[in-house]
Each structure stands twice: as C-alpha cells, then as structure tokens.
Short mmCIF file of C-alpha atoms in Angstrom, two decimals:
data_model
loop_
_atom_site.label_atom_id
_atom_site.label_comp_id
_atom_site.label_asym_id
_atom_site.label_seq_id
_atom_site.Cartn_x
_atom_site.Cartn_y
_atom_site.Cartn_z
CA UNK A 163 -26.31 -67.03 52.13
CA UNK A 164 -26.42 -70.15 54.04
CA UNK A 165 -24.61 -73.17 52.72
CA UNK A 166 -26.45 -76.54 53.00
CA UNK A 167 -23.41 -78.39 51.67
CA UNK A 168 -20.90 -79.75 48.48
CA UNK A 169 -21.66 -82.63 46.48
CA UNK A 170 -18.12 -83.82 45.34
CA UNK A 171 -18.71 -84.93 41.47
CA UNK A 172 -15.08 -87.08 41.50
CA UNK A 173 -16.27 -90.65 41.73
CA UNK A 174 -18.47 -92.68 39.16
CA UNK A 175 -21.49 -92.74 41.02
CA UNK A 176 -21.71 -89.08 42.33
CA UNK A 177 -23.94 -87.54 39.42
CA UNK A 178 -26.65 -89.86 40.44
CA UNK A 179 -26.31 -88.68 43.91
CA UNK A 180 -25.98 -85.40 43.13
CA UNK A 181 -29.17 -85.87 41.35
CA UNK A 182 -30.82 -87.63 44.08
CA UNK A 183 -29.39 -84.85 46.94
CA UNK A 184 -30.54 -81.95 45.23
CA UNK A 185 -34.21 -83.97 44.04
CA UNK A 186 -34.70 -84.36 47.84
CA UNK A 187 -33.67 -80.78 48.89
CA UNK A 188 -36.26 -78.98 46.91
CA UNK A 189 -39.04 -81.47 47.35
CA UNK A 190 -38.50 -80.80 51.00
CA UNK A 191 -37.92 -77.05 50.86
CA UNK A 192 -41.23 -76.12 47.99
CA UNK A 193 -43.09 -79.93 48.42
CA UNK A 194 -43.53 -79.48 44.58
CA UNK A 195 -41.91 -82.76 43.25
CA UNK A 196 -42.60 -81.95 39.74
CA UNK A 197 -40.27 -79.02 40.13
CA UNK A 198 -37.71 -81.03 42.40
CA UNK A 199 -37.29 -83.68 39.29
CA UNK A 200 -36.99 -81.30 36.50
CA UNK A 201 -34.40 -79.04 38.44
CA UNK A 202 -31.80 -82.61 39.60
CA UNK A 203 -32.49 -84.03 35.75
CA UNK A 204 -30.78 -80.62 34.50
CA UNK A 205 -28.69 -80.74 37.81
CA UNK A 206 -28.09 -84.69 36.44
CA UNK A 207 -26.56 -83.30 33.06
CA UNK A 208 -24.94 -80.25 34.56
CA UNK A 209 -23.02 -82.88 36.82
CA UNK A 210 -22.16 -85.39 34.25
CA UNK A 211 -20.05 -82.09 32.37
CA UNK A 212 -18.77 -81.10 35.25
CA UNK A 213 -17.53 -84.05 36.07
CA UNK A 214 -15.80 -84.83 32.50
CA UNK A 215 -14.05 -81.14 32.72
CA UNK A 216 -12.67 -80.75 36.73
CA UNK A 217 -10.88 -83.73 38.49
CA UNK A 218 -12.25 -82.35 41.85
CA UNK A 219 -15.71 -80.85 40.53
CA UNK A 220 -18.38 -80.25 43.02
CA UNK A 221 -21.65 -78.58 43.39
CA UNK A 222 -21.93 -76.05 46.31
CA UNK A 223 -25.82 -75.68 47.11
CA UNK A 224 -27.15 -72.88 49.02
CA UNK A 225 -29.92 -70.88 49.87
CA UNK A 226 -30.38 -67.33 49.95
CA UNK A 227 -32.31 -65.77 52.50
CA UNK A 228 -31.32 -61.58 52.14
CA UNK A 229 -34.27 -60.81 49.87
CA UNK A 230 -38.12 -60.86 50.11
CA UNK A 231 -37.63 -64.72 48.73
CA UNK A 232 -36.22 -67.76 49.89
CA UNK A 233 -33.65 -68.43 46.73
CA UNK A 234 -31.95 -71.88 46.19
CA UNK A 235 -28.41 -71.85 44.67
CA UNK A 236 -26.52 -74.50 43.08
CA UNK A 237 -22.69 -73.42 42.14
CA UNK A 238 -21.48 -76.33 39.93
CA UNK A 239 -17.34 -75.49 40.69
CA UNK A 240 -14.98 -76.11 38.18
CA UNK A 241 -17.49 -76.40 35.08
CA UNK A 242 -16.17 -74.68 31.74
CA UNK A 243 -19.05 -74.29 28.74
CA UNK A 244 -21.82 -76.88 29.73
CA UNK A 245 -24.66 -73.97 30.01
CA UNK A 246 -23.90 -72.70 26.20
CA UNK A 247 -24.94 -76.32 25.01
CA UNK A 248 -27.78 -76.86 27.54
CA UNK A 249 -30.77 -73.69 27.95
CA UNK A 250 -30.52 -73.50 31.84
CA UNK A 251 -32.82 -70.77 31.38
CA UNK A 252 -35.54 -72.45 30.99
CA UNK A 253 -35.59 -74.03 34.02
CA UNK A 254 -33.41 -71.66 36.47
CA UNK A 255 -34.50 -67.94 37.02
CA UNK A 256 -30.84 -66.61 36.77
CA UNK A 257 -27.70 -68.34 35.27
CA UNK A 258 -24.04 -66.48 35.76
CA UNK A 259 -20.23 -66.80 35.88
CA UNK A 260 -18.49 -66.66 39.25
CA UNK A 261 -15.42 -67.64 41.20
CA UNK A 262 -16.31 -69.70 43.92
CA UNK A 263 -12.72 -70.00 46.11
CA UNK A 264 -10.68 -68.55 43.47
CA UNK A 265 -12.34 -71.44 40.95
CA UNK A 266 -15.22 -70.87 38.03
CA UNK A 267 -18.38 -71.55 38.75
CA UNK A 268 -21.18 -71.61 36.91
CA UNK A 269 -24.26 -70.23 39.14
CA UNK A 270 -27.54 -71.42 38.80
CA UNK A 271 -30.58 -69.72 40.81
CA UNK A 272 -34.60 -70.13 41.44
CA UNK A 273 -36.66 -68.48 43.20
CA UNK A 274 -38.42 -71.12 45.59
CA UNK A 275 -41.81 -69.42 46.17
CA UNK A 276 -43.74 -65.81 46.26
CA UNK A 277 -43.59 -65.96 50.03
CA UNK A 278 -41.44 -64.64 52.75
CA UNK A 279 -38.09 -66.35 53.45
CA UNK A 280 -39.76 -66.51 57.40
CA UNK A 281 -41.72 -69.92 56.27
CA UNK A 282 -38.35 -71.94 56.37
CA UNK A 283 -37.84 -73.99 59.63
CA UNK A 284 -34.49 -74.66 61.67
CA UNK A 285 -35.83 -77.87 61.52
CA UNK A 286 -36.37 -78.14 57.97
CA UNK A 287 -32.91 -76.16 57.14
CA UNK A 288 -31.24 -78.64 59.31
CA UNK A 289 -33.51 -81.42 57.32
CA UNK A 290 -32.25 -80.41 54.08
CA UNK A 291 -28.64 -79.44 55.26
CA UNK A 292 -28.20 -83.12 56.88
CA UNK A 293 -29.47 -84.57 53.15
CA UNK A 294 -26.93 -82.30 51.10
CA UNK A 295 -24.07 -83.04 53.54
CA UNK A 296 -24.43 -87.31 53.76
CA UNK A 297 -21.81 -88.98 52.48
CA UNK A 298 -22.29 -91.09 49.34
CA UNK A 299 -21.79 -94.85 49.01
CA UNK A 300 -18.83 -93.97 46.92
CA UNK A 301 -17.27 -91.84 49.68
CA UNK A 302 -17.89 -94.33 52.46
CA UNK A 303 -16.42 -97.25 50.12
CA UNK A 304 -13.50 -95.34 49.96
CA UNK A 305 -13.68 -94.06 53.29
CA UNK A 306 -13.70 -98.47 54.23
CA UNK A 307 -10.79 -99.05 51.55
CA UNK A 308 -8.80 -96.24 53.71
CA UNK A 309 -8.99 -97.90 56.93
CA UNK A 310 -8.45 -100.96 55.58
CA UNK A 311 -5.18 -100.32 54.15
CA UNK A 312 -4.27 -98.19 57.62
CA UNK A 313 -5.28 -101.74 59.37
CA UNK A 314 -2.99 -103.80 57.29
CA UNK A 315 0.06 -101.33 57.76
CA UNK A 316 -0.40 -101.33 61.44
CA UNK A 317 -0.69 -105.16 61.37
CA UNK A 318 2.51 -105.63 59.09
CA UNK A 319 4.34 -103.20 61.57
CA UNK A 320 3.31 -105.59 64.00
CA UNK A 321 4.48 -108.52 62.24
CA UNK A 322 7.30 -107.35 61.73
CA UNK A 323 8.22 -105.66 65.34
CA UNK A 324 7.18 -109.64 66.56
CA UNK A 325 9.42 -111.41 64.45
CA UNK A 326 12.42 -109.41 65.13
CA UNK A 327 11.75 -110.66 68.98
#
C-alpha cells in the first residue's frame, strides 16, 4: 500500500479539511466529482465522530495498488462505533475493524475504477500525495503561535542577560 498521508482531526477546523483533502484526492485520482463529494460528505461525518471520541484522531489515506485495481483507503484512527449509526456501505465497497499502530481503526475501502492500477501517474501520485500531506490553516496557526512564544523567550532571555550588564 502506498500512503498519501494523515489528516490530524484534533483542531476545530480539521473535519472541513479533511473533507476538502480527501474531496480533492479522488476527484484527481477517478475525475468523477460526483463520487469525490459523496465519499468526503460521509468522510465529513466520519471525521466529526472521530473527532468527538480520540483526542489525537486522524485519518490515514492510502491507496492500494497489489490487486488488478487501484483501491483508495481511508483508516479513520482512533474511531469507536460511528459506522453502526451511519451505513458506510452504501457508499464504500468494504468497511472493517483494524489496528492501525497498535490503535482501532475503522477501515473504509473503494474500488477506484475497472482498470489496471498501471493508469496512475508518479506525477499524479505525487499530485494527490502533496494535497493529503499540506498542512491546514489550523496547523500553521499553531505552527505561528509556536514560534512566537520561542521568539519572546529568547527575547526575555535577552532582556534579562542585558540588564544584569
């Protein structure tokens, strides 16, 4: 299996870009943007319980090239009992329990197309891979808050080592 990326589910805003990450991956990978929506709107709800049940919940997508088809998989880590309220089966060709780094995981499959797995790209694996793996606007705020705080340490050390001159 090749791993395009994980979508961290911790901060407010996430779900939506979840949403929007994995929207964008299979409109790129099957150009069928019908499918694309309906798969991130269940991926949307999926993320939104996953979210309310694991601190540090994330979605591990990946696609699976060992078999005649090209196979996109979405591992939502930590989630408990979302797919018993929510028929994932109608929209995902196989749904199953795993452990995913010693965690639960609830794995979601479909098949992308009829074709050989030969029609994907390097350039549109690398495409989709760079989509998965951007950081959000919540990661890169907090990313900003980080250095900021690093910045003001280093500035009251400095302060301070003046002072005492």
């Amino acid at each position: 299996m090749i791993e395009l990326g994980a979508i961290s589910v911790a901060q407010a805003g996430s779900v939506g870009e979840a949403r929007e990450k994995v929207r964008e991956a299979l409109a790129d990978l099957t150009g069928n943007t019908m499918v694309a929506s309906r798969i991130a709107g269940v991926t949307s709800h999926l993320a939104r319980a996953l979210r309310r049940g694991a601190d540090d919940g994330r979605i591990v997508v990946r696609l699976d090239r060992s078999g005649q088809l090209l196979v996109f998989v979405l591992d939502f880590v930590g989630i408990r009992d979302a797919s018993e309220s929510f028929p994932v089966s109608s929209f995902f060709d196989s749904s199953t329990r795993v452990r995913v780094e010693g965690e639960p995981a609830l794995r979601l499959t479909i098949e992308l197309s009829s074709t050989p797995t030969t029609t994907l790209t390097d350039r549109q694996l690398a495409r989709v891979q760079a989509g998965i793996r951007k950081k959000g606007r919540d990661a890169l705020l907090e990313e900003v808050q980080a250095k900021n705080r690093e910045l003001q340490e280093s500035f009251d050390n400095l302060q301070r080592t003046t002072a005492a001159k």
